[in-house]
Every structure is written in C-alpha cells, then in structure tokens.
Amino acid sequence: MKELLIETARRTEFVNPQALEQYLAEHADDPRRIDEILLTAPQFTEESVLRLLAAALGLEYVDEIDGAAVPEVFIESIQATYAQYHYLIGLQRGGAEGEVTVAVANPLNTLIVDNVSRKLHQPVRVVVSSRAAITAAIDVAYEQKNTVIEEVAEELDSQNLDQLVDEARSSDDLLDVVNRPPVIRLVNDILFRALQMRASDIHIHPYETKIQVRYRIDGILYDTLTLNRNVLSLVISRIKVMAGMDIAERRMPQDGRTSVRIGQREIDLRVSTVPTSYGERAVLRILDKSTGILTLEELGLWKDDKEAFDRMINRSHGVIFVTGPTGSGKSTTLYACLNRINAVEKNVMTVEDPIEYQLEGISQMQVASKKGMTFVNSLRHILRQDPDVIMVGEVRDEETAAMAIQSSLTGHLVFSTLHTNDAAGAVSRLLDFGVEPYLVSSSLVCVLAQRLVRRICPDCKQTYTPSDRELRDLGIASEGGERTFSVGRGCGKCFDTGYRGRTGIYELMGINDEIREMIYRRETAGAVKRKALEYGMQTLRMDGARKAMAGITTIAEVLRVTQSDSM
C-alpha cells in the first residue's frame, strides 16, 4: 500500500511524494492503519490525504454533500451516533439498481463498510469525502440541532460546571462530538456552523425570554439560532472554560482566547464577555489560520492603484497609513504589504494588539499595556533592533504618532493604521494629534483608505438595469443608453443573500510636492482631497462604482459603505 500511495503521489501531486516517502519511512513501526497515520500528519491536509487515498483506490472524491438528500433507508437503518463516530453518510446518487452510495472519511476501514451494507441489506458503493463535509451532512440529515438543545436544557444541575472544567481541552476538535456532554456538543455545534457559513464573529445575546445566536457573515449580522433562556449560564461557562477565563466572575467584562480544530484546520478564537441586564453576553471573533495571508493581488486593488501602491511599499523610508473604520480590513492589507516585502534581505518588525496572524521571517511583538509594553515603549525598543521596516498596529495618540513619524525620518519604512473616514482625513487627524506639519509633510508617503463590500454570488448572478436615481447616487451619468449591472438572485450557496465573500474598495492618495506644501500650510482635508482628485485619485465611491460596473459587487453595497463625494 505504501508503494501504491507514493506512486499515486508522484502521478497526481496531491501531496509532495518526497515528503510522503520520508514520513512513511519515519513511521514504519507505527501499528496503525496507513490512512490513520497520514491523517494525523501535520504536513499534509486532510483533503490532500483523502484525495490521494481515493485516487490510489480508484474511488471518487466528493467535495460537498447535500444532507437534505440523504436516502431515507440510510437514516432509518444507521444511527446518528454510529454515522458520527465512523464518519460516514449515505448519498442520493445514480448508480446500479439496489446499490447505496456511502461517503466515508476512512476508506481503508472495510469492516465498517461491510457493517453498513449488512444493516442496509443492500450492496454499498464507496466514495470518499472529508470529515467536515460528512459531519455537516449528518447534522442536516438527522436534524441534530434541536435534539442537542433539548438535551442541554435538561442539564441544569450544579454538577455541570465541574463537568465543563473537567472537559476543557486545548485545541478542541469540533468534529469530536461523540460521547461528549450535550452542552459541549451544543457549543461545538455553534462553532462548527459558524465556520460552515464563513462567519467572522459569533454573538451570543441574552434576552428576557431567549438567547439569540447571531453570526456576522461578510460584515452583516444574521440571526441563526434561538436557544432556551435556561441554558445561558451553561453555554457562557463552557465558552469561558475554553478561553481560560474565570467562570465565577459574572459582574465584570472579561477577555480570553483559545484554539479549536476542525479536522486539520486550526481556528483561533478571541472571546469577550460583558454583563448585561439579562445575563452575560459573549462575542467570539473567529480567525481561521488555514486561510493564510492574502496577497496584494487578492485584496481587490484596481490595476493602476495596485501598481502605484506596490511602488510605494518598496520605498526605503517614510510612513504609509491605512485608514478605515473597525472591520474594514486594515490589518489584512498591512499583512499583505509585509508579506510582499522581502523579509530575507530586510529586518521587518511589528508591534500589534493583538497578533492576529504569524508571519514567517518577521519578528512580531504583542502589546501588553498592563505590564508597560505600550505601542510607544515597544516602538522605542524596536528602534534599537536595527529594523528596516516597522509595522505599528494602530496610531491612537500623539505620542505614538510622533514616534512613528520620527522613526520614518531616521531611515525606516513605517506602516500603521488610523481611524478616519477617507484618505485626506488622515492628514487632519495627525495634525489634530499635535504632530508638527513639517514632520507630517516630509514623512508621509501615501494614505490608503478602504472599505469592504460583499461580492455578488457567482452561482446566482444575474443582470439588471438600475434606476436613474441609483446611477446618480453612484455618481454615474444615466445618459447614453441603458446601463446593465449585476445582482445576486439568492441561492443555497450564498444562504439566499445574493452575496458570497468580500473584496475591498480603495482610495489611494499619494503625497506629491503640491500636497506636501498644503499639509505644511495646514490646509483643510477637503482642500487636500480636491487637489488629490486633480491628480487622478479615485475616491472610495468612484472605486466602488467601477467595481459595480465590472460586475464584482452591487450598487446597493457601494452606497451602503461609502459616503457621497460632494465637498
């Protein structure tokens, strides 16, 4: 089997054949089945291993499984716990008459397949799928959500908190739901569904008579689940235990963090709880490490803006600010910039609060204000480390702003973020902080303002003709015939929203000699913006308009996140 897998790896390149051969050689004495060995290998993803096994065995690999289409005979004959424990589910597919197709995540475990065939009293055709896809289909097919909630509602005695503490594990696997207490299965279920739906945040909001679970998907909050009010203390306590927080403290806000796994994917969770009039409210921020860092090309910059910005981030010194409200993707843009810079030839250091993603070849420092490690103190120490490029997570006050600008004047390239509405507003904010105009004008390279807009779902995209008013609001003349734009109709892939995924819209203001002179004279943000527009700057709404015309997003999305350009 080992030789077959190595040969298949060379042919298909699902996994690196040299790495596979080396890993199998290192684990030659391991008594487990070869699929169990490979599925626990840190250097291979679950999907790549399963695709390799499927190719070697001549089986089909299935990406997605429709839980609503699972054959009735399978649900009646196979218990949900058995299907969960062994990661298998029936599929509604065309095949030989009297044959049932079953997706499995352990294709070499033939005993289980024989057992399923015996329970169904029918021959079984095997296909391969991931544990996440199979678990999601089991959830839908057996309608487990309601039964789990009912079980949790029954568990309201004081022993539960002790049980929660005993069950706390580092990097808990969300797919491990068998034989776990119901409250743990419920929290895992909430997290698992959030990851399935591409949510960035989970809100657990207590009301007088219920608990509302809400997911933020592509920047918009959706009510997804309503729980019995009685389970609030159990759910919040379980989340606190996972995040290493004090479950006895319910009157003060708390912060924590933890990691969970879903198969081979590692997910970071940042947890915040606050007391409200109806009990504690929790918000969990989800950071999926497996998505990786976006490149400049993937951010959504228009071609001319990307080329100009690319030139600016390769300067030897100066300050580059990325601006926008919370959740507009500023940190993602900064990480993409640092990723673009060659960390082998340059010493790149960052000061962040918190560190969201680990970057290879870059030294990252975590702010710890309680211990005196503020942005300013950290920056002061970083300057003694001979850096070439510095990233300061956020400029919040005069001292940090002055320090960042002074660092750029001593030959460093500095990246940072500001909370302003547009690019020109960053200049006013720095001057309001008390930074001298001559320092700002001499150090500033460019300001990139940004927002996130939802992308139109490619599976239900259709054309439509907007009204004259929509075109006027967007800043496009309606004369010259009908203009057709795109919109999402809504489908199962996008949860009937018409949108799937997000991209950025940008306002890149380069600092030329005339704008430097205006900054030096303390001219208003409006005057600076008008001058930048004369030199070809595209405002946020203009950039949004061209992306709407290109069929990337909708007019409604652009109008939702941008302001009018009237000055």
C-alpha positions as a printed Julia matrix, in Angstrom:
567×3 Matrix{Float64}:
   0.0    0.0     0.0
   2.87   2.38    0.8
   4.4    1.89   -2.66
   0.98   2.44   -4.27
   0.46   5.7    -2.38
   3.94   7.02   -3.21
   3.43   6.13   -6.88
  -0.02   7.82   -6.84
   1.51  10.92   -5.19
   4.09  11.17   -7.99
   1.31  10.85  -10.58
  -1.29  13.16   -9.03
   0.81  15.54   -6.85
  -1.98  15.72   -4.26
   0.83  15.56   -1.7
   4.58  16.01   -2.05
   5.9   12.5    -2.92
   9.3   13.07   -1.25
   7.66  14.29    1.98
   5.24  11.35    1.85
   8.02   8.81    1.38
  10.05  10.34    4.23
   7.05  10.47    6.62
   6.11   6.83    5.91
   9.72   5.75    6.46
   9.82   7.6     9.82
   6.58   5.85   10.9
   7.41   2.39    9.55
   6.93   0.85   13.01
   3.59   2.55   13.67
   0.97  -0.21   14.18
  -1.98   1.93   12.99
  -3.54   1.68    9.52
  -1.78   3.8     6.92
  -4.75   6.17    6.48
  -4.81   6.84   10.24
  -1.08   7.57   10.16
  -1.38  10.01    7.24
  -4.48  11.77    8.54
  -2.58  12.79   11.69
   0.49  14.01    9.74
   0.95  17.77   10.42
   2.47  18.48    6.97
  -0.48  17.1     4.97
  -4.03  18.44    4.96
  -6.94  16.06    5.46
  -8.3   16.84    1.99
  -4.98  16.13    0.21
  -4.57  12.79    2.03
  -8.14  11.7     1.27
  -7.8   12.7    -2.38
  -4.59  10.68   -2.55
  -6.24   7.62   -0.97
  -9.25   7.93   -3.29
  -7.01   8.12   -6.37
  -4.93   5.14   -5.19
  -8.05   3.02   -4.57
  -9.83   4.15   -7.73
 -12.64   5.82   -5.74
 -14.45   9.09   -6.37
 -13.76  12.09   -4.08
 -16.82  14.23   -3.18
 -16.33  17.87   -2.09
 -19.84  18.67   -0.86
 -22.71  16.5     0.39
 -26.33  17.57    0.42
 -27.61  16.48    3.84
 -31.22  17.01    2.76
 -30.82  14.38    0.0
 -29.54  11.52    2.2
 -31.59   8.37    1.4
 -34.36   7.59    3.89
 -33.22   3.97    4.11
 -29.82   5.12    5.4
 -31.31   7.39    8.12
 -33.69   4.64    9.28
 -31.04   1.89    9.32
 -27.93   3.7    10.6
 -27.96   5.53   13.95
 -26.7    9.14   14.0
 -24.08   8.34   16.68
 -22.74   5.45   14.57
 -22.53   7.68   11.48
 -20.79  10.4    13.52
 -18.33   8.07   15.19
 -17.23   6.41   11.95
 -17.64   9.48    9.68
 -19.97   8.05    7.04
 -23.18   9.17    5.34
 -25.4    7.9     2.53
 -25.69   9.85   -0.73
 -28.6   10.19   -3.11
 -26.8    9.35   -6.34
 -27.46   7.43   -9.51
 -25.82   4.03   -9.61
 -26.52   0.34  -10.0
 -30.06  -0.63   -9.04
 -30.34  -1.64   -5.38
 -26.97  -0.1    -4.54
 -26.45   2.64   -1.9
 -23.62   5.15   -2.25
 -21.88   5.88    1.07
 -19.3    8.62    1.64
 -16.57   7.72    4.14
 -13.58   9.54    5.65
 -11.7    6.28    6.43
 -11.64   4.48    3.07
  -9.35   1.68    4.28
 -11.7    0.63    7.09
 -13.53  -2.04    5.04
 -15.11  -3.61    8.14
 -17.3   -0.54    8.66
 -18.43  -0.6     5.03
 -19.39  -4.29    5.4
 -21.36  -3.46    8.58
 -23.26  -0.67    6.8
 -24.06  -2.97    3.89
 -25.36  -5.6     6.32
 -27.53  -3.04    8.18
 -28.95  -1.68    4.91
 -29.44  -5.18    3.39
 -28.03  -3.68    0.18
 -24.66  -3.53   -1.59
 -22.65  -0.36   -0.89
 -20.67   1.77   -3.34
 -17.95   3.75   -1.52
 -16.91   7.34   -2.25
 -14.51   9.47   -0.19
 -15.2   12.81    1.49
 -13.8   14.96    4.32
 -14.88  14.65    7.96
 -16.2   18.23    7.91
 -18.4   17.59    4.86
 -19.73  14.31    6.3
 -20.43  15.83    9.75
 -22.26  18.75    8.15
 -24.43  16.35    6.14
 -25.16  14.25    9.26
 -26.26  17.44   11.07
 -28.8   18.2     8.35
 -29.92  14.63    7.7
 -30.62  13.74   11.32
 -31.75  17.25   12.37
 -29.45  17.06   15.35
 -29.58  20.7    16.31
 -32.95  20.53   18.08
 -32.2   17.33   19.96
 -28.9   18.72   21.27
 -30.61  21.89   22.52
 -33.33  19.86   24.25
 -30.71  17.69   25.97
 -28.8   20.76   27.19
 -32.0   22.33   28.55
 -32.46  19.25   30.76
 -28.95  19.54   32.25
 -29.42  22.36   34.75
 -27.97  20.99   37.97
 -24.84  22.35   39.66
 -22.65  19.42   38.63
 -22.44  20.72   35.1
 -19.89  23.43   35.85
 -17.5   20.86   37.34
 -18.05  18.71   34.28
 -17.3   21.67   32.0
 -13.99  22.3    33.74
 -13.04  18.63   33.51
 -13.89  18.58   29.81
 -11.81  21.66   28.89
  -9.14  20.77   26.4
  -6.57  22.75   24.49
  -7.25  22.96   20.77
 -10.54  21.02   20.99
 -11.64  19.28   17.78
 -15.12  20.44   16.78
 -15.71  17.21   14.89
 -15.24  15.13   18.03
 -18.89  15.14   19.16
 -19.46  11.51   20.1
 -19.97  10.72   23.82
 -19.49  14.36   24.83
 -21.84  16.11   27.3
 -24.68  17.9    25.48
 -23.58  21.43   26.43
 -20.16  20.8    24.91
 -21.78  19.35   21.8
 -24.0   22.43   21.59
 -21.1   24.92   21.78
 -19.14  22.82   19.27
 -22.21  22.8    17.04
 -22.5   26.62   17.23
 -18.81  26.99   16.33
 -18.96  24.39   13.56
 -21.98  26.03   11.92
 -20.24  29.42   12.08
 -17.24  28.0    10.2
 -19.52  26.35    7.66
 -21.26  29.66    7.0
 -17.95  31.6     6.74
 -18.81  33.74    9.79
 -16.19  36.12   11.19
 -17.92  36.64   14.57
 -20.43  34.82   16.79
 -22.72  36.88   19.06
 -24.47  35.14   21.96
 -27.04  37.69   23.07
 -29.33  37.05   26.08
 -32.85  38.5    26.12
 -35.61  38.27   28.73
 -37.11  35.05   27.35
 -34.49  33.61   24.97
 -30.86  33.53   23.84
 -30.21  34.74   20.3
 -27.16  33.36   18.49
 -26.11  35.63   15.64
 -23.37  35.17   13.02
 -21.6   38.02   11.22
 -21.2   36.84    7.63
 -19.49  39.13    5.1
 -19.91  42.04    7.52
 -23.67  41.62    8.15
 -25.23  40.1    11.3
 -27.79  37.31   10.84
 -29.99  35.66   13.49
 -29.28  31.95   13.07
 -30.31  30.13   16.24
 -32.61  30.72   19.23
 -31.85  28.87   22.49
 -33.77  28.33   25.71
 -33.05  31.09   28.23
 -32.23  28.47   30.89
 -29.03  27.27   29.19
 -27.28  30.68   29.23
 -25.06  30.0    32.27
 -24.0   26.62   30.86
 -23.14  27.95   27.39
 -21.27  31.02   28.72
 -19.4   28.89   31.31
 -18.32  26.43   28.63
 -17.03  29.28   26.43
 -15.2   30.81   29.41
 -13.54  27.5    30.26
 -12.38  27.09   26.66
 -10.9   30.63   26.67
  -9.21  30.28   30.08
 -11.47  32.86   31.77
 -12.88  32.95   35.32
 -16.29  31.21   35.3
 -17.1   32.51   38.8
 -16.77  36.18   37.77
 -20.03  37.3    36.18
 -20.14  41.0    37.06
 -17.04  42.23   35.21
 -16.11  42.14   31.49
 -13.51  39.51   30.58
 -11.33  38.73   27.56
  -9.72  35.46   26.56
  -8.57  33.42   23.62
  -8.43  29.79   22.62
  -7.86  27.49   19.65
 -10.08  24.78   18.24
  -9.57  22.32   15.41
 -11.89  21.21   12.65
 -10.11  18.24   11.12
  -6.69  19.56   10.12
  -7.76  23.25   10.24
  -6.6   25.28   13.25
  -9.0   28.06   14.28
  -8.14  30.86   16.74
 -10.99  32.35   18.81
 -10.85  35.7    20.59
 -13.55  35.8    23.25
 -15.11  38.78   25.03
 -17.87  38.65   27.67
 -19.73  41.58   29.25
 -22.53  41.63   31.87
 -25.93  42.87   30.63
 -29.31  43.29   32.32
 -30.36  39.78   31.16
 -27.09  37.96   31.86
 -23.67  37.73   30.29
 -23.27  38.37   26.59
 -20.37  36.79   24.63
 -18.79  37.67   21.3
 -16.31  35.29   19.65
 -14.04  36.56   16.85
 -13.01  33.73   14.5
  -9.53  33.72   12.92
  -9.03  30.83   10.51
  -5.29  30.16   10.24
  -5.78  27.88    7.24
  -6.94  30.78    5.03
  -3.44  32.2     5.1
  -2.36  35.78    4.35
  -3.84  37.46    1.3
  -1.5   38.8    -1.38
  -1.72  42.33   -2.8
  -3.31  40.84   -5.92
  -6.07  39.22   -3.84
  -7.0   42.4    -1.94
  -9.04  43.76   -4.85
  -6.96  46.85   -5.72
  -7.68  48.18   -9.23
  -4.71  47.62  -11.56
  -3.36  51.2   -11.6
  -3.81  51.6    -7.81
  -2.07  48.26   -7.18
   0.93  49.22   -9.32
   1.23  52.63   -7.61
   0.84  51.13   -4.13
   3.36  48.4    -4.94
   5.95  51.06   -5.77
   5.24  52.95   -2.55
   5.59  49.98   -0.19
   9.05  49.29   -1.61
  10.37  52.71   -0.57
  13.34  52.74    1.81
  11.76  55.16    4.31
   8.59  57.09    5.05
   5.18  56.47    6.63
   2.29  54.63    4.95
  -1.11  54.81    6.65
  -4.07  52.5     6.01
  -7.33  54.07    7.23
 -10.92  53.0     7.74
 -13.39  52.01   10.48
 -13.14  48.85   12.59
 -13.62  45.73   10.47
 -12.71  47.36    7.15
  -9.76  45.03    6.51
  -6.88  47.35    7.5
  -4.88  44.62    9.27
  -5.3   42.28    6.29
  -3.9   44.98    3.99
  -0.91  45.58    6.29
  -0.16  41.84    6.45
  -0.31  41.67    2.64
   2.19  44.57    2.45
   4.6   42.92    4.89
   4.24  39.63    3.02
   5.22  41.41   -0.2
   8.39  42.85    1.33
  11.41  40.58    1.18
  11.98  39.58    4.83
  15.24  37.78    3.92
  17.05  40.97    2.91
  15.27  43.27    5.37
  14.69  43.2     9.12
  10.9   43.52    9.48
   9.39  44.03   12.95
   5.82  44.66   14.14
   4.05  45.92   17.27
   0.46  44.62   17.4
  -2.53  44.4    19.72
  -3.24  41.53   19.31
  -1.09  39.5    16.9
  -3.69  38.07   14.51
  -1.52  36.01   12.15
   2.01  34.72   12.47
   4.23  35.81    9.57
   7.27  33.76    8.64
  10.61  35.58    8.85
   9.13  38.58   10.7
   9.52  39.46   14.4
   6.15  40.29   15.95
   5.65  41.92   19.37
   2.43  41.82   21.4
   1.36  44.98   23.25
   0.81  44.41   26.99
  -0.32  47.75   28.43
  -0.73  46.4    31.99
   2.97  45.48   32.02
   4.06  48.8    30.49
   4.51  47.4    26.96
   2.57  50.13   25.13
   2.88  50.93   21.43
   5.27  53.8    22.25
   7.54  51.79   24.58
   7.61  48.85   22.16
   8.45  51.15   19.26
  11.25  52.74   21.28
  12.81  49.3    21.89
  12.26  48.15   18.32
  14.36  51.07   17.04
  17.34  49.58   18.9
  16.89  46.3    16.99
  18.2   47.74   13.68
  14.9   47.4    11.76
  14.35  48.27    8.09
  10.55  48.02    8.14
   8.27  48.61   11.14
   4.54  47.95   11.4
   2.67  49.68   14.24
  -0.77  48.12   14.7
  -2.57  51.42   15.35
  -1.75  55.09   15.98
  -4.03  56.05   18.88
  -2.42  59.15   20.37
   0.03  61.98   19.83
   3.0   60.12   21.34
   2.6   57.07   19.07
   2.03  59.28   16.0
   5.14  61.39   16.73
   7.23  58.28   17.39
   6.13  56.6    14.16
   6.91  59.71   12.11
  10.27  60.23   13.82
  11.12  56.59   13.05
  10.46  57.18    9.34
  12.67  60.27    9.33
  15.59  58.2    10.67
  15.51  55.91    7.64
  12.79  53.35    8.38
   9.69  52.43    6.39
   6.73  52.53    8.8
   3.26  51.05    8.24
   0.34  51.84   10.52
  -3.45  52.34   10.7
  -5.72  55.25   11.61
  -9.47  55.5    12.16
 -10.54  58.12    9.61
 -13.32  58.25    7.02
 -11.15  58.96    3.98
  -7.51  59.31    2.93
  -7.3   63.12    3.29
  -8.77  62.84    6.8
  -5.59  61.06    7.94
  -3.63  64.29    7.46
  -6.07  66.27    9.65
  -6.02  63.54   12.3
  -2.22  63.63   12.55
  -2.24  67.42   12.85
  -5.01  67.19   15.49
  -2.77  64.82   17.46
  -0.31  67.73   17.7
   2.3   66.44   15.24
   4.07  69.36   13.56
   3.0   69.97    9.91
   6.61  69.9     8.65
   7.08  66.41   10.14
   3.87  65.1     8.52
   4.6   66.63    5.11
   8.19  65.36    5.0
   7.49  61.79    6.17
   4.12  60.8     4.63
   4.4   58.59    1.52
   0.73  57.76    0.93
  -2.59  57.09    2.65
  -4.82  54.18    1.63
  -8.45  54.44    2.78
 -10.55  51.3     2.4
 -13.9   49.61    2.98
 -15.14  46.05    2.44
 -18.03  45.3     0.09
 -19.74  41.96   -0.45
 -19.1   40.14   -3.73
 -22.01  39.01   -5.89
 -22.55  35.24   -5.57
 -21.27  33.69   -8.85
 -23.86  30.88   -8.7
 -26.94  33.14   -8.8
 -25.55  36.21  -10.57
 -27.91  37.92  -13.0
 -28.05  41.27  -14.82
 -30.44  44.12  -14.07
 -30.95  47.75  -15.11
 -30.68  50.23  -12.2
 -32.88  53.29  -11.81
 -31.68  56.81  -12.71
 -31.58  57.67   -9.01
 -29.24  54.75   -8.2
 -26.92  55.85  -11.01
 -26.97  59.47   -9.77
 -26.18  58.37   -6.2
 -23.32  56.28   -7.55
 -22.01  59.28   -9.48
 -22.61  57.85  -12.95
 -24.48  59.78  -15.64
 -27.59  57.93  -16.85
 -27.43  59.42  -20.35
 -26.16  57.36  -23.26
 -28.5   54.38  -23.21
 -29.29  51.76  -20.62
 -26.52  50.53  -18.34
 -26.72  46.96  -17.1
 -25.29  45.93  -13.76
 -25.23  42.63  -11.87
 -27.03  41.45   -8.76
 -27.35  38.14   -6.88
 -30.74  36.44   -7.0
 -30.07  34.36   -3.86
 -29.38  30.62   -3.73
 -28.38  27.82   -1.36
 -24.65  28.54   -1.8
 -25.0   32.11   -0.51
 -27.77  31.43    2.06
 -30.21  33.37   -0.17
 -28.36  36.67    0.35
 -27.1   37.09   -3.23
 -23.57  37.69   -1.89
 -20.61  35.41   -1.22
 -17.25  36.65    0.01
 -15.92  40.18    0.2
 -13.46  42.42   -1.6
 -12.02  45.85   -0.88
 -12.72  49.25   -2.38
  -9.88  51.72   -2.02
  -8.9   55.4    -2.09
  -5.14  55.77   -2.64
  -3.75  59.26   -2.02
  -0.1   59.61   -2.97
   1.72  62.59   -1.45
   3.27  64.8    -4.14
   5.04  68.18   -3.75
   1.85  70.27   -4.0
   0.05  68.21   -1.37
   3.15  68.4     0.88
   3.02  72.17    0.6
  -0.71  72.14    1.51
  -0.03  69.97    4.57
   2.74  72.34    5.62
   0.27  75.27    5.38
  -2.3   73.27    7.47
  -4.94  73.39    4.74
  -8.22  71.52    5.32
  -8.84  67.86    4.49
 -11.37  68.98    1.84
  -8.76  71.12    0.07
  -6.21  68.3     0.17
  -8.82  65.88   -1.23
  -9.71  68.22   -4.11
  -6.03  68.57   -5.04
  -5.56  64.77   -4.93
  -8.6   64.36   -7.22
  -6.97  66.75   -9.71
  -4.02  64.33   -9.82
  -6.3   61.36  -10.6
  -7.13  59.91   -7.18
 -10.22  57.69   -7.21
 -12.45  58.12   -4.16
 -13.99  55.16   -2.34
 -17.29  55.68   -4.15
 -15.56  56.02   -7.55
 -13.65  52.79   -6.97
 -16.87  51.11   -5.83
 -18.66  52.36   -8.97
 -16.1   50.81  -11.3
 -16.3   47.53   -9.4
 -20.1   47.61   -9.64
 -19.81  48.23  -13.4
 -17.38  45.32  -13.63
 -19.96  43.01  -12.02
 -17.9   42.39   -8.87
 -20.36  43.97   -6.41
 -23.73  45.72   -6.47
 -24.7   49.39   -6.47
 -26.54  48.88   -3.16
 -23.36  47.57   -1.5
 -21.28  50.53   -2.69
 -23.9   53.03   -1.48
 -24.12  51.19    1.86
 -20.43  51.53    2.77
 -19.4   54.84    1.12
 -20.31  58.5     1.5
 -21.21  60.96   -1.24
 -18.23  62.66   -2.89
 -19.79  66.14   -2.69
 -17.36  68.51   -0.92
